[in-house]
Amino acid sequence: MKSFIKLSIILLLFGKSLFAQVPGSTNLVTIGTAIVKETIGQNSNYGYGSYNIGKETVGSTSKVFRTYFDFSLAAIPTNATIQTVTVSIWNGKNGYTQKITQISSLNPSDLNSTWSAIGNGSTLHSGVAYNASNFTSSSIKTAIQGSLSGRKIIIGVLSESESTDGSNTSASISLYVEFTRPLATINYSVYNDMDGFVGGIIGVGINTSAAQKNSPYNSTATEGNTINVLAYDTGNTYGGYTYVFNDNEGPTNLSELYRRYGQSGFYRYGASPSGSHTFLQNDSGIEFVAKLKKVCNLTFSNPGRAIYLNLNTYNSSVTANVVEQNTISPGAEGYFVVDGIESSFMGEWKNSAGQSFSTITASQHDTYTPVYRIQAVPPAISFGTTIGQPVVINWTDNPNSNVTQYRIHRRVYQNGVWSADAVIATVNSGVQTYTDYEYNLGVWKQDILLEYGITAYYSVNSTWSQGGANTQVYCTIGASMQSNDLVLAKKESGIPTDYSISSYPNPFNPTTTINYQLPKDGMVTIKVYDILGKEVATLVNQAKGAGYYKVDFDASRMTSGVYICSIQASGFSKSIKLLLTK
C-alpha cells in the first residue's frame, strides 16, 4: 500500500496567493499565484468600468459584462487526488444569481469567441446567488482533477440576470483545494571526501542509529523518513594515508559534515561528525558528505639522545600522528659532549629533503633530525708564571684526533675600551704552547689588562669552535713591541721602500727571529710550513702599518729539519728556508 500525504491549497483570483497546508500544522507556505483575467463586455466593450458581470445602463448606452479566471494548477502534483474543493464567492450586490462554467479553451484576442466560450462552457454551478459565501463543490473538484495534466483550469462567471439592468457587480472567486498525493521516493548518497577519493566507511541509518556502510553509499528512502549520518576516524585510508574526521584530533583545519543539493544549496553541520535530516518531497538527489583530513606520520630521530614532545621525553626516536596543516614543535637534548666534540641544539629540525624548520606544519609523511652546531671543545689555557718574561700560553690538546689546529686569540684593554678580538697565531695539534713576545707577564691588577683564548679546528666539518679571547692576564709591553716602536721612531730609518723578510739566526735551535718590513699599511700573514707543506704555525695574521717588524719563531717542540717561512702582504709574497738543528 502506498503512503499518502494530505495537502491543501487555495486558488485565488486578483493575484492573491495560493497556499499549501499540511493538516495539523499552523504553518502556511506560498506555492503559487492564480492568473486572473479581466472582464470582457458585449459589443467589444472590453474592460469597461470596474464591473465584472451583469448589465449596466449609462445614459442611453447599455453594456453587459462577463469574466473568466485562468487558475494555475502548478502547485498541485499531477499524481494528486483531489479530496475537496471549497468555493468562496463574493459580489458587490445581492438579489441576483450567477452561473459558473468551465472553459475548455479560448482565444483572448477574439472577444466575440471569448464571450461565447464563457456562456457556453460546461456548467459547473447555476443559480448561485450573489454573495453566496462559501460552499463545497464536487463538480469543480472533478473539473480540477481532470485538469491536473494540463496544469491549469479556466473558469467563467456570468450573471443569470444579465438581461436585467442594474445587475452589474464586481466578482471574485477563491478555491480552497485539499488533495492527497503518494509520498515521494528520495534517492540519496552518503560518502567520504578524502582529497577527492570517496572510499572508506561511513555511517548511515534510516529512522534508526547510523551503522557502518561502504562509502559511497547510495540508496532510496521515503519522504518523511529521517536519515542519520556519522563520520568515522577509522577504516578510511587512501594513497598511503589514514583519514579522520578532525573534530578534536588537531586544533586547526577541522573537518566538515554537510548535505548538498546539486551544485548549489548547502547545509553545513560544521565540525560535528554526525547529522540528521528528515526528507522532504523534493530532496531526491541529495548528498551527505564527510570532508575528512589526512593524518601525517612525522618521525623524529635523535639516536641515543632525548626528544621532547608534548611534555613527554623519548629516547632516540618518536613518531607523531599530526592532522595535515596542523603544527608541532618538538625539542631535542640541548647540549652534550662526546670525545671532545660538543653538540648544541639550534632549535630546528631538518626533514628528508634537507629543509630546516623550527615549527613543523604537517603536509606529508616525513622524517626529521635535530639541527646541531657541532664543533670542537676549545681548550682551557694557563699562563707561565715568570714576571717580566714573554707571556707563555699553555693548553692541552683536544682528545679527538680530528681536531688538528688551534688559533690563539688576544685583545687588549686600554683607555677604558677593549680592542677587537684578533688571531695572533695558528698552530697545529701537538704544540700545546705559544709564546707572545709582544707582551711580558705583569703584576695582577697593576699593569695592562689582556685576554687570551684558544679556538680549535674540527676537520670533519671544517669548523672552528666559537669563542675567542676570554681569559684575563696583566702584562707589560714586551721587547719585541718596544723594538718595533723604536724602529718606527728613528727618523734616520724613514719608511721602507720595499718588502723583505729574513731570519736570524739560521740555522737555529730552538728559536729564531723573523725580521720583515712593509712599505705600506696592509694585512700581513706570516706562516711556517714543514717540508711536506703542512702548516705548523701562524706567526702573524693582522693588519700592520708601514715600517720595520720582527717576530720570534719557537720550534722547541718540533723535530730537526727544513721549514718554510712565508709572508703574504698586500700582494707581496715571499718564502725563506729555516733550518732547525737539534
Coordinates of C-alpha atoms in Angstrom, one line a residue:
M1 CA 0.0 0.0 0.0
K2 CA 1.3 3.4 -0.9
S3 CA 1.5 6.1 1.7
F4 CA -0.1 9.4 1.0
I5 CA 0.1 12.9 2.4
K6 CA -2.9 15.2 2.6
L7 CA -2.3 18.8 1.5
S8 CA -4.5 21.8 0.7
I9 CA -4.1 24.9 -1.4
I10 CA -6.2 28.0 -2.0
L11 CA -6.7 29.2 -5.6
L12 CA -7.3 32.9 -5.5
L13 CA -8.3 35.5 -8.1
F14 CA -7.0 39.1 -8.3
G15 CA -3.4 37.8 -7.9
K16 CA -4.0 36.6 -4.4
S17 CA -1.5 33.9 -3.2
L18 CA -2.1 30.1 -3.3
F19 CA -1.3 28.3 -0.1
A20 CA -0.4 24.7 0.8
Q21 CA -1.1 23.4 4.4
V22 CA -0.3 20.1 5.9
P23 CA -3.2 19.2 8.2
G24 CA -2.4 19.7 11.8
S25 CA 0.2 22.3 11.0
T26 CA -0.3 26.0 11.5
N27 CA 2.4 27.0 9.0
L28 CA 1.4 28.3 5.6
V29 CA 3.7 28.2 2.7
T30 CA 3.2 30.2 -0.5
I31 CA 3.3 27.8 -3.5
G32 CA 1.8 29.8 -6.5
T33 CA -0.4 32.6 -7.9
A34 CA -3.7 32.4 -9.7
I35 CA -3.8 34.1 -13.1
V36 CA -6.9 36.4 -13.2
K37 CA -8.4 37.7 -16.5
E38 CA -10.4 40.9 -16.5
T39 CA -14.0 41.4 -17.6
I40 CA -15.0 41.5 -21.2
G41 CA -18.0 43.4 -22.3
Q42 CA -20.7 42.7 -25.0
N43 CA -20.1 44.7 -28.3
S44 CA -16.4 44.8 -27.7
N45 CA -16.6 46.9 -24.6
Y46 CA -13.5 45.3 -23.1
G47 CA -12.5 46.2 -19.6
Y48 CA -15.1 48.9 -19.3
G49 CA -15.6 50.3 -15.7
S50 CA -15.0 48.1 -12.6
Y51 CA -17.9 45.8 -13.1
N52 CA -17.3 42.1 -13.9
I53 CA -20.7 40.6 -14.6
G54 CA -24.2 41.7 -15.2
K55 CA -25.9 44.6 -17.1
E56 CA -25.3 48.3 -16.7
T57 CA -27.0 51.3 -18.4
V58 CA -25.3 54.6 -18.6
G59 CA -27.4 57.2 -20.3
S60 CA -28.7 55.6 -23.4
T61 CA -26.0 53.0 -23.6
S62 CA -26.4 49.6 -22.0
K63 CA -23.5 47.2 -21.5
V64 CA -23.3 43.5 -20.4
F65 CA -20.2 42.0 -18.8
R66 CA -18.9 38.5 -18.4
T67 CA -15.5 37.5 -16.9
Y68 CA -13.2 34.5 -16.7
F69 CA -10.4 33.3 -14.4
D70 CA -7.3 31.3 -15.5
F71 CA -6.0 29.4 -12.5
S72 CA -2.6 27.7 -12.5
L73 CA -2.5 24.2 -11.0
A74 CA 1.3 24.0 -10.9
A75 CA 1.2 23.8 -7.1
I76 CA -0.7 20.5 -7.2
P77 CA 1.3 17.4 -8.2
T78 CA -0.1 15.6 -11.3
N79 CA -0.4 12.4 -9.2
A80 CA -2.5 14.1 -6.6
T81 CA -6.1 13.0 -5.7
I82 CA -8.4 16.0 -5.1
Q83 CA -10.4 15.4 -1.9
T84 CA -12.5 18.6 -1.5
V85 CA -12.8 22.0 -3.2
T86 CA -14.4 24.8 -1.2
V87 CA -15.6 27.8 -3.2
S88 CA -15.6 31.3 -1.7
I89 CA -17.5 33.8 -4.0
W90 CA -18.1 37.4 -3.5
N91 CA -20.1 40.1 -5.4
G92 CA -20.9 43.7 -4.7
K93 CA -24.7 43.3 -4.8
N94 CA -27.4 41.0 -3.6
G95 CA -30.7 39.8 -5.2
Y96 CA -29.3 38.2 -8.3
T97 CA -27.9 34.8 -9.3
Q98 CA -24.9 33.8 -11.4
K99 CA -23.6 30.8 -13.3
I100 CA -20.1 29.3 -13.1
T101 CA -18.7 27.5 -16.2
Q102 CA -15.6 25.6 -17.2
I103 CA -14.0 26.8 -20.4
S104 CA -12.0 24.2 -22.2
S105 CA -10.1 26.7 -24.4
L106 CA -10.4 30.2 -25.6
N107 CA -8.7 32.8 -27.8
P108 CA -8.4 36.0 -25.7
S109 CA -7.6 38.0 -28.9
D110 CA -11.1 37.2 -30.2
L111 CA -13.5 38.9 -27.9
N112 CA -16.6 37.5 -29.5
S113 CA -15.5 33.9 -29.2
T114 CA -14.3 34.5 -25.7
W115 CA -17.8 36.0 -24.8
S116 CA -19.4 32.8 -26.2
A117 CA -16.9 30.5 -24.5
I118 CA -17.8 31.9 -21.1
G119 CA -21.5 31.4 -21.7
N120 CA -21.3 28.1 -23.5
G121 CA -18.7 26.4 -21.2
S122 CA -19.6 23.3 -19.2
T123 CA -21.9 24.4 -16.4
L124 CA -20.3 23.8 -13.0
H125 CA -22.9 25.6 -11.0
S126 CA -26.0 27.7 -11.8
G127 CA -28.4 29.7 -9.7
V128 CA -25.6 30.8 -7.4
A129 CA -26.7 33.8 -5.5
Y130 CA -24.6 36.9 -5.5
N131 CA -22.6 36.9 -2.2
A132 CA -23.2 33.1 -1.8
S133 CA -20.2 33.0 0.6
N134 CA -18.5 29.5 1.0
F135 CA -19.8 26.2 -0.4
T136 CA -18.3 22.8 -1.3
S137 CA -18.2 22.0 -4.9
S138 CA -18.0 18.4 -6.1
S139 CA -18.2 19.5 -9.8
I140 CA -15.3 21.9 -9.5
K141 CA -13.4 19.1 -7.7
T142 CA -14.0 16.8 -10.6
A143 CA -13.0 19.5 -13.1
I144 CA -9.7 20.3 -11.3
Q145 CA -8.9 16.5 -11.1
G146 CA -9.3 16.3 -14.9
S147 CA -7.2 19.4 -15.5
L148 CA -4.1 18.4 -13.5
S149 CA -2.2 17.2 -16.5
G150 CA -2.8 20.5 -18.3
R151 CA -1.6 22.4 -15.2
K152 CA -4.5 25.0 -15.3
I153 CA -8.2 25.4 -15.2
I154 CA -10.3 28.3 -16.8
I155 CA -13.5 29.2 -15.0
G156 CA -16.0 31.6 -16.5
V157 CA -18.6 33.7 -14.5
L158 CA -21.7 35.4 -15.9
S159 CA -24.8 36.8 -14.3
E160 CA -28.0 34.9 -14.9
S161 CA -29.8 38.2 -14.7
E162 CA -27.6 39.9 -17.3
S163 CA -30.8 41.0 -19.2
T164 CA -31.8 43.0 -16.2
D165 CA -30.5 46.5 -15.9
G166 CA -28.6 47.1 -12.6
S167 CA -27.4 43.5 -12.2
N168 CA -23.8 44.7 -12.8
T169 CA -21.3 44.0 -10.0
S170 CA -17.8 43.0 -9.2
A171 CA -17.0 39.4 -8.8
S172 CA -14.3 37.3 -7.1
I173 CA -13.7 33.6 -6.5
S174 CA -11.4 31.7 -4.2
L175 CA -10.9 28.0 -4.4
Y176 CA -9.6 26.1 -1.3
V177 CA -8.4 22.7 -2.6
E178 CA -7.5 19.7 -0.4
F179 CA -5.7 16.8 -2.0
T180 CA -3.6 13.8 -1.3
R181 CA -0.5 12.5 -3.1
P182 CA 1.8 9.5 -2.7
L183 CA 4.9 10.1 -0.6
A184 CA 7.9 10.8 -2.8
T185 CA 10.8 8.4 -3.2
I186 CA 14.1 10.0 -2.3
N187 CA 17.3 9.0 -4.0
Y188 CA 20.3 9.9 -1.7
S189 CA 24.0 9.3 -1.5
V190 CA 26.4 9.4 1.6
Y191 CA 30.1 9.4 1.2
N192 CA 33.6 10.5 2.4
D193 CA 35.6 13.1 0.6
M194 CA 39.3 12.2 1.1
D195 CA 41.0 14.7 -1.2
G196 CA 38.7 13.7 -4.0
F197 CA 38.6 9.9 -3.2
V198 CA 35.2 8.8 -1.9
G199 CA 36.1 5.4 -0.3
G200 CA 36.3 4.1 3.2
I201 CA 33.4 3.6 5.6
I202 CA 30.5 6.0 6.5
G203 CA 27.6 5.6 9.0
V204 CA 24.0 5.6 7.7
G205 CA 20.7 4.9 9.4
I206 CA 17.1 5.5 8.2
N207 CA 14.8 6.1 11.2
T208 CA 17.5 4.4 13.3
S209 CA 21.0 5.0 14.6
A210 CA 23.8 5.1 12.0
A211 CA 25.6 1.9 11.1
Q212 CA 28.7 1.3 9.1
K213 CA 28.3 1.3 5.3
N214 CA 30.9 1.3 2.5
S215 CA 31.5 4.7 1.0
P216 CA 29.9 5.8 -1.3
Y217 CA 26.5 4.5 0.0
N218 CA 23.6 5.1 -2.5
S219 CA 20.1 4.1 -1.6
T220 CA 16.4 5.3 -1.5
A221 CA 14.1 6.4 1.3
T222 CA 10.6 7.7 1.6
E223 CA 9.6 11.3 2.1
G224 CA 9.3 11.9 5.9
N225 CA 12.0 9.4 6.8
T226 CA 14.8 10.7 8.9
I227 CA 18.4 9.8 7.9
N228 CA 21.2 9.8 10.5
V229 CA 24.8 10.2 9.2
L230 CA 28.0 9.5 11.1
A231 CA 31.7 10.1 10.0
Y232 CA 34.4 7.7 11.4
D233 CA 38.0 8.2 12.4
T234 CA 39.0 4.6 11.5
G235 CA 38.7 2.5 8.4
N236 CA 39.4 5.3 5.9
T237 CA 42.7 5.1 4.0
Y238 CA 43.8 6.4 0.7
G239 CA 47.2 6.9 -1.0
G240 CA 49.2 5.5 2.0
Y241 CA 47.4 7.9 4.5
T242 CA 44.8 7.4 7.1
Y243 CA 42.0 9.9 7.0
V244 CA 40.0 11.1 10.1
F245 CA 37.1 13.4 10.8
N246 CA 39.1 16.1 12.5
D247 CA 36.8 17.4 15.2
N248 CA 39.4 17.2 18.0
E249 CA 42.5 15.4 16.6
G250 CA 44.0 18.8 15.6
P251 CA 43.1 22.4 16.6
T252 CA 43.0 23.7 13.1
N253 CA 41.9 22.5 9.6
L254 CA 38.8 21.0 11.0
S255 CA 36.7 18.5 9.1
E256 CA 33.1 19.3 8.0
L257 CA 29.9 17.3 7.5
Y258 CA 27.4 18.8 5.1
R259 CA 24.5 18.0 2.9
R260 CA 24.3 19.2 -0.6
Y261 CA 21.5 19.7 -3.2
G262 CA 23.1 19.5 -6.6
Q263 CA 25.8 22.1 -7.2
S264 CA 24.1 24.7 -5.1
G265 CA 22.3 24.7 -1.8
F266 CA 24.5 23.6 1.1
Y267 CA 23.6 22.9 4.7
R268 CA 26.7 22.6 7.0
Y269 CA 26.7 20.6 10.2
G270 CA 30.1 22.1 10.9
A271 CA 32.7 20.2 12.8
S272 CA 30.3 17.7 14.2
P273 CA 30.8 14.1 12.9
S274 CA 27.1 13.4 13.0
G275 CA 24.0 14.9 11.5
S276 CA 20.3 14.1 10.7
H277 CA 17.7 15.2 8.2
T278 CA 14.1 14.5 7.5
F279 CA 13.5 14.0 3.8
L280 CA 11.3 16.5 2.0
Q281 CA 9.3 16.0 -1.2
N282 CA 11.9 17.5 -3.5
D283 CA 15.0 16.0 -1.8
S284 CA 15.7 13.4 -4.4
G285 CA 19.4 13.5 -5.4
I286 CA 20.5 14.9 -2.1
E287 CA 24.1 14.1 -0.9
F288 CA 25.6 13.8 2.5
V289 CA 29.4 14.4 2.5
A290 CA 32.0 14.0 5.3
K291 CA 35.1 16.0 4.4
L292 CA 38.0 14.0 6.0
K293 CA 41.6 15.1 6.7
K294 CA 44.7 13.0 6.2
V295 CA 47.0 12.2 9.1
C296 CA 50.7 12.7 8.5
N297 CA 53.2 10.4 10.3
L298 CA 56.1 12.6 11.5
T299 CA 59.1 10.6 12.8
F300 CA 61.7 12.5 14.9
S301 CA 65.1 10.7 15.3
N302 CA 67.9 11.7 17.6
P303 CA 70.0 8.5 18.1
G304 CA 71.0 7.9 21.7
R305 CA 69.6 11.3 22.8
A306 CA 66.4 12.7 24.2
I307 CA 63.5 14.1 22.2
Y308 CA 60.8 16.2 23.9
L309 CA 57.3 16.2 22.6
N310 CA 54.0 17.2 24.2
L311 CA 55.6 17.3 27.7
N312 CA 56.9 13.8 27.3
T313 CA 60.5 12.6 26.9
Y314 CA 61.5 10.0 24.4
N315 CA 64.9 8.3 23.7
S316 CA 66.3 8.2 20.2
S317 CA 63.0 8.4 18.2
V318 CA 59.3 9.0 18.3
T319 CA 56.5 9.2 15.7
A320 CA 53.8 11.8 16.0
N321 CA 50.5 11.5 14.1
V322 CA 49.5 15.0 13.1
V323 CA 46.5 16.1 11.0
E324 CA 47.5 17.9 7.9
Q325 CA 48.0 21.7 8.2
N326 CA 48.4 21.4 12.0
T327 CA 51.7 22.3 13.6
I328 CA 54.1 20.6 16.1
S329 CA 57.1 22.0 17.9
P330 CA 59.4 19.1 19.2
G331 CA 62.5 19.7 21.2
A332 CA 65.8 17.8 21.5
E333 CA 68.6 17.4 24.1
G334 CA 70.2 20.8 24.1
Y335 CA 73.9 20.1 24.7
F336 CA 76.3 17.2 25.0
V337 CA 80.0 16.4 24.5
V338 CA 81.4 13.2 23.0
D339 CA 85.2 12.7 22.6
G340 CA 86.0 16.3 22.8
I341 CA 83.3 17.4 20.3
E342 CA 80.3 19.4 21.6
S343 CA 76.8 19.4 20.0
S344 CA 74.4 22.3 20.7
F345 CA 70.7 22.1 19.6
M346 CA 69.9 25.0 17.3
G347 CA 66.1 24.8 17.8
E348 CA 65.5 23.4 14.3
W349 CA 64.7 20.1 12.7
K350 CA 65.8 19.0 9.2
N351 CA 63.4 16.9 7.0
S352 CA 64.3 14.3 4.4
A353 CA 64.7 17.0 1.8
G354 CA 67.2 18.9 3.8
Q355 CA 64.9 21.8 4.7
S356 CA 65.1 23.1 8.3
F357 CA 62.1 24.2 10.4
S358 CA 61.6 25.4 14.0
T359 CA 57.9 24.8 13.8
I360 CA 56.7 22.0 11.6
T361 CA 53.4 22.1 9.7
A362 CA 52.3 18.7 8.7
S363 CA 51.7 18.1 4.9
Q364 CA 53.0 14.6 4.3
H365 CA 54.8 11.7 6.0
D366 CA 58.3 12.7 6.7
T367 CA 61.4 12.1 8.9
Y368 CA 63.1 14.8 10.9
T369 CA 66.5 15.1 12.6
P370 CA 67.6 17.8 15.0
V371 CA 70.0 20.5 13.8
Y372 CA 73.1 20.7 16.0
R373 CA 76.0 23.0 15.9
I374 CA 78.9 20.6 16.1
Q375 CA 82.4 21.9 17.0
A376 CA 85.5 21.0 18.9
V377 CA 85.5 21.9 22.6
P378 CA 88.0 24.8 22.9
P379 CA 90.8 24.0 25.4
A380 CA 91.3 25.8 28.7
I381 CA 94.5 27.8 28.9
S382 CA 97.1 28.6 31.6
F383 CA 99.9 31.1 31.7
G384 CA 103.6 31.0 32.6
T385 CA 104.5 32.4 36.0
T386 CA 107.7 34.4 35.5
I387 CA 107.0 38.1 35.8
G388 CA 108.8 40.2 33.2
Q389 CA 109.2 37.4 30.7
P390 CA 107.2 37.0 27.5
V391 CA 103.6 35.6 28.0
V392 CA 103.6 31.9 27.7
I393 CA 100.2 30.3 26.9
N394 CA 99.8 26.6 27.6
W395 CA 96.9 24.2 26.9
T396 CA 96.1 20.5 26.4
D397 CA 95.1 19.2 23.0
N398 CA 91.5 18.1 22.4
P399 CA 91.3 14.3 22.7
N400 CA 89.7 13.9 19.3
S401 CA 92.3 13.2 16.6
N402 CA 90.2 15.2 14.0
V403 CA 91.0 18.4 15.9
T404 CA 94.1 19.4 14.0
Q405 CA 94.7 23.1 14.6
Y406 CA 94.4 25.9 17.2
R407 CA 94.1 29.6 16.9
I408 CA 95.5 31.9 19.7
H409 CA 93.3 34.9 20.3
R410 CA 94.1 38.2 22.0
R411 CA 92.6 41.5 22.9
V412 CA 93.8 44.5 24.9
Y413 CA 92.0 46.8 27.4
Q414 CA 93.3 50.3 27.1
N415 CA 91.7 53.7 27.9
G416 CA 88.5 52.0 29.0
V417 CA 87.9 50.2 25.7
W418 CA 88.6 46.6 24.6
S419 CA 90.3 46.2 21.3
A420 CA 88.8 43.8 18.7
D421 CA 89.5 40.1 19.2
A422 CA 92.5 39.2 17.0
V423 CA 94.0 35.9 16.0
I424 CA 97.7 36.3 16.6
A425 CA 98.9 32.8 15.7
T426 CA 97.7 29.4 14.3
V427 CA 99.5 26.2 15.3
N428 CA 99.0 22.5 14.7
S429 CA 98.0 20.0 17.2
G430 CA 100.9 18.7 19.4
V431 CA 102.3 22.1 20.0
Q432 CA 100.3 22.9 23.2
T433 CA 102.2 26.1 24.0
Y434 CA 102.6 29.6 22.5
T435 CA 104.9 32.5 23.5
D436 CA 103.7 36.0 22.8
Y437 CA 106.8 38.1 22.6
E438 CA 104.9 41.4 22.3
Y439 CA 103.9 41.3 25.9
N440 CA 105.6 40.3 29.2
L441 CA 103.8 38.8 32.2
G442 CA 102.9 41.7 34.5
V443 CA 101.6 42.2 38.0
W444 CA 98.0 41.3 38.7
K445 CA 95.7 44.3 38.6
Q446 CA 98.5 46.7 38.1
D447 CA 99.7 46.5 34.5
I448 CA 97.9 46.4 31.2
L449 CA 94.9 44.1 31.1
L450 CA 94.8 41.5 28.3
E451 CA 92.6 38.5 27.4
Y452 CA 93.9 35.4 25.7
G453 CA 91.9 32.4 24.4
I454 CA 92.1 29.5 22.0
T455 CA 89.7 28.1 19.4
A456 CA 90.0 24.6 17.9
Y457 CA 89.6 23.4 14.3
Y458 CA 87.4 20.3 13.7
S459 CA 88.4 18.8 10.3
V460 CA 85.3 16.6 9.9
N461 CA 83.0 19.5 9.2
S462 CA 85.7 22.2 8.6
T463 CA 84.6 24.4 11.5
W464 CA 86.3 26.4 14.2
S465 CA 84.9 26.4 17.6
Q466 CA 83.1 29.6 18.7
G467 CA 84.7 31.9 21.2
G468 CA 87.9 33.9 21.3
A469 CA 90.0 35.7 24.0
N470 CA 88.3 35.1 27.3
T471 CA 91.0 34.5 30.0
Q472 CA 92.4 37.6 31.7
V473 CA 96.1 38.4 32.5
Y474 CA 98.0 41.5 33.3
C475 CA 101.1 42.3 31.1
T476 CA 103.6 44.9 30.2
I477 CA 104.8 45.7 26.7
G478 CA 107.5 43.2 25.6
A479 CA 110.9 43.8 24.0
S480 CA 109.6 42.8 20.5
M481 CA 106.9 45.5 20.5
Q482 CA 109.3 48.0 22.1
S483 CA 111.9 47.3 19.4
N484 CA 109.3 47.8 16.6
D485 CA 108.2 51.1 18.2
L486 CA 111.9 52.2 18.4
V487 CA 112.5 51.3 14.8
L488 CA 109.4 53.3 13.7
A489 CA 110.6 56.2 15.8
K490 CA 114.0 56.5 14.3
K491 CA 113.9 59.4 11.9
E492 CA 117.0 58.3 10.1
S493 CA 115.5 55.0 9.2
G494 CA 112.4 56.5 7.5
I495 CA 109.8 54.2 5.9
P496 CA 110.9 51.1 4.0
T497 CA 110.8 51.4 0.2
D498 CA 110.2 47.7 -0.4
Y499 CA 109.1 44.4 1.2
S500 CA 111.6 42.0 2.7
I501 CA 111.7 39.0 5.1
S502 CA 114.8 37.4 6.7
S503 CA 115.6 35.4 9.8
Y504 CA 118.4 35.3 12.4
P505 CA 119.9 33.0 13.5
N506 CA 119.5 30.5 10.7
P507 CA 120.2 27.6 11.3
F508 CA 118.7 27.9 14.7
N509 CA 118.0 25.9 17.9
P510 CA 115.3 26.2 19.0
T511 CA 114.3 29.9 18.3
T512 CA 114.9 32.4 15.5
T513 CA 113.7 35.9 14.9
I514 CA 111.8 36.7 11.7
N515 CA 112.5 40.2 10.6
Y516 CA 110.2 41.8 7.9
Q517 CA 109.5 45.3 6.6
L518 CA 106.4 46.8 5.0
P519 CA 106.5 49.9 2.6
K520 CA 102.7 50.5 3.2
D521 CA 99.9 49.6 5.5
G522 CA 98.0 46.4 5.0
M523 CA 97.1 42.9 6.1
V524 CA 100.1 40.7 6.9
T525 CA 100.1 36.9 7.3
I526 CA 103.3 35.0 8.1
K527 CA 103.1 31.2 8.4
V528 CA 105.6 28.4 8.8
Y529 CA 105.2 25.0 7.0
D530 CA 107.1 21.8 7.2
I531 CA 108.9 20.4 4.2
L532 CA 105.7 18.5 3.2
G533 CA 103.7 21.7 3.0
K534 CA 101.8 21.2 6.3
E535 CA 101.2 24.3 8.2
V536 CA 102.8 24.2 11.7
A537 CA 102.4 27.8 12.9
T538 CA 100.9 31.2 12.1
L539 CA 103.2 33.9 13.5
V540 CA 101.3 37.0 12.2
N541 CA 97.8 37.4 10.9
Q542 CA 96.7 41.0 11.3
A543 CA 96.8 44.5 9.8
K544 CA 100.1 46.3 10.2
G545 CA 101.2 49.8 9.4
A546 CA 104.2 50.6 7.1
G547 CA 107.5 50.0 9.0
Y548 CA 110.0 47.5 10.4
Y549 CA 108.9 44.5 12.4
K550 CA 110.2 41.3 13.9
V551 CA 108.5 38.1 15.4
D552 CA 110.1 35.1 17.1
F553 CA 109.5 31.6 16.0
D554 CA 109.8 29.0 18.8
A555 CA 110.4 25.4 17.4
S556 CA 111.3 23.8 20.7
R557 CA 108.5 21.2 20.2
M558 CA 109.4 20.4 16.6
T559 CA 111.8 18.0 15.1
S560 CA 115.0 18.9 13.3
G561 CA 114.7 19.7 9.6
V562 CA 113.9 22.2 7.0
Y563 CA 110.9 24.5 7.4
I564 CA 109.5 27.2 5.1
C565 CA 108.5 30.6 6.3
S566 CA 106.1 32.5 4.0
I567 CA 104.9 36.1 4.1
Q568 CA 101.7 37.4 2.3
A569 CA 101.3 41.2 2.4
S570 CA 99.2 43.4 0.1
G571 CA 100.0 41.3 -3.0
F572 CA 103.7 40.7 -1.9
S573 CA 104.6 37.0 -1.4
K574 CA 108.0 35.5 -0.5
S575 CA 109.2 32.3 1.2
I576 CA 112.5 31.7 3.0
K577 CA 114.0 28.4 4.3
L578 CA 114.6 27.8 8.0
L579 CA 116.9 25.1 9.2
L580 CA 116.2 23.7 12.7
T581 CA 119.2 21.8 14.2
K582 CA 119.0 20.0 17.5

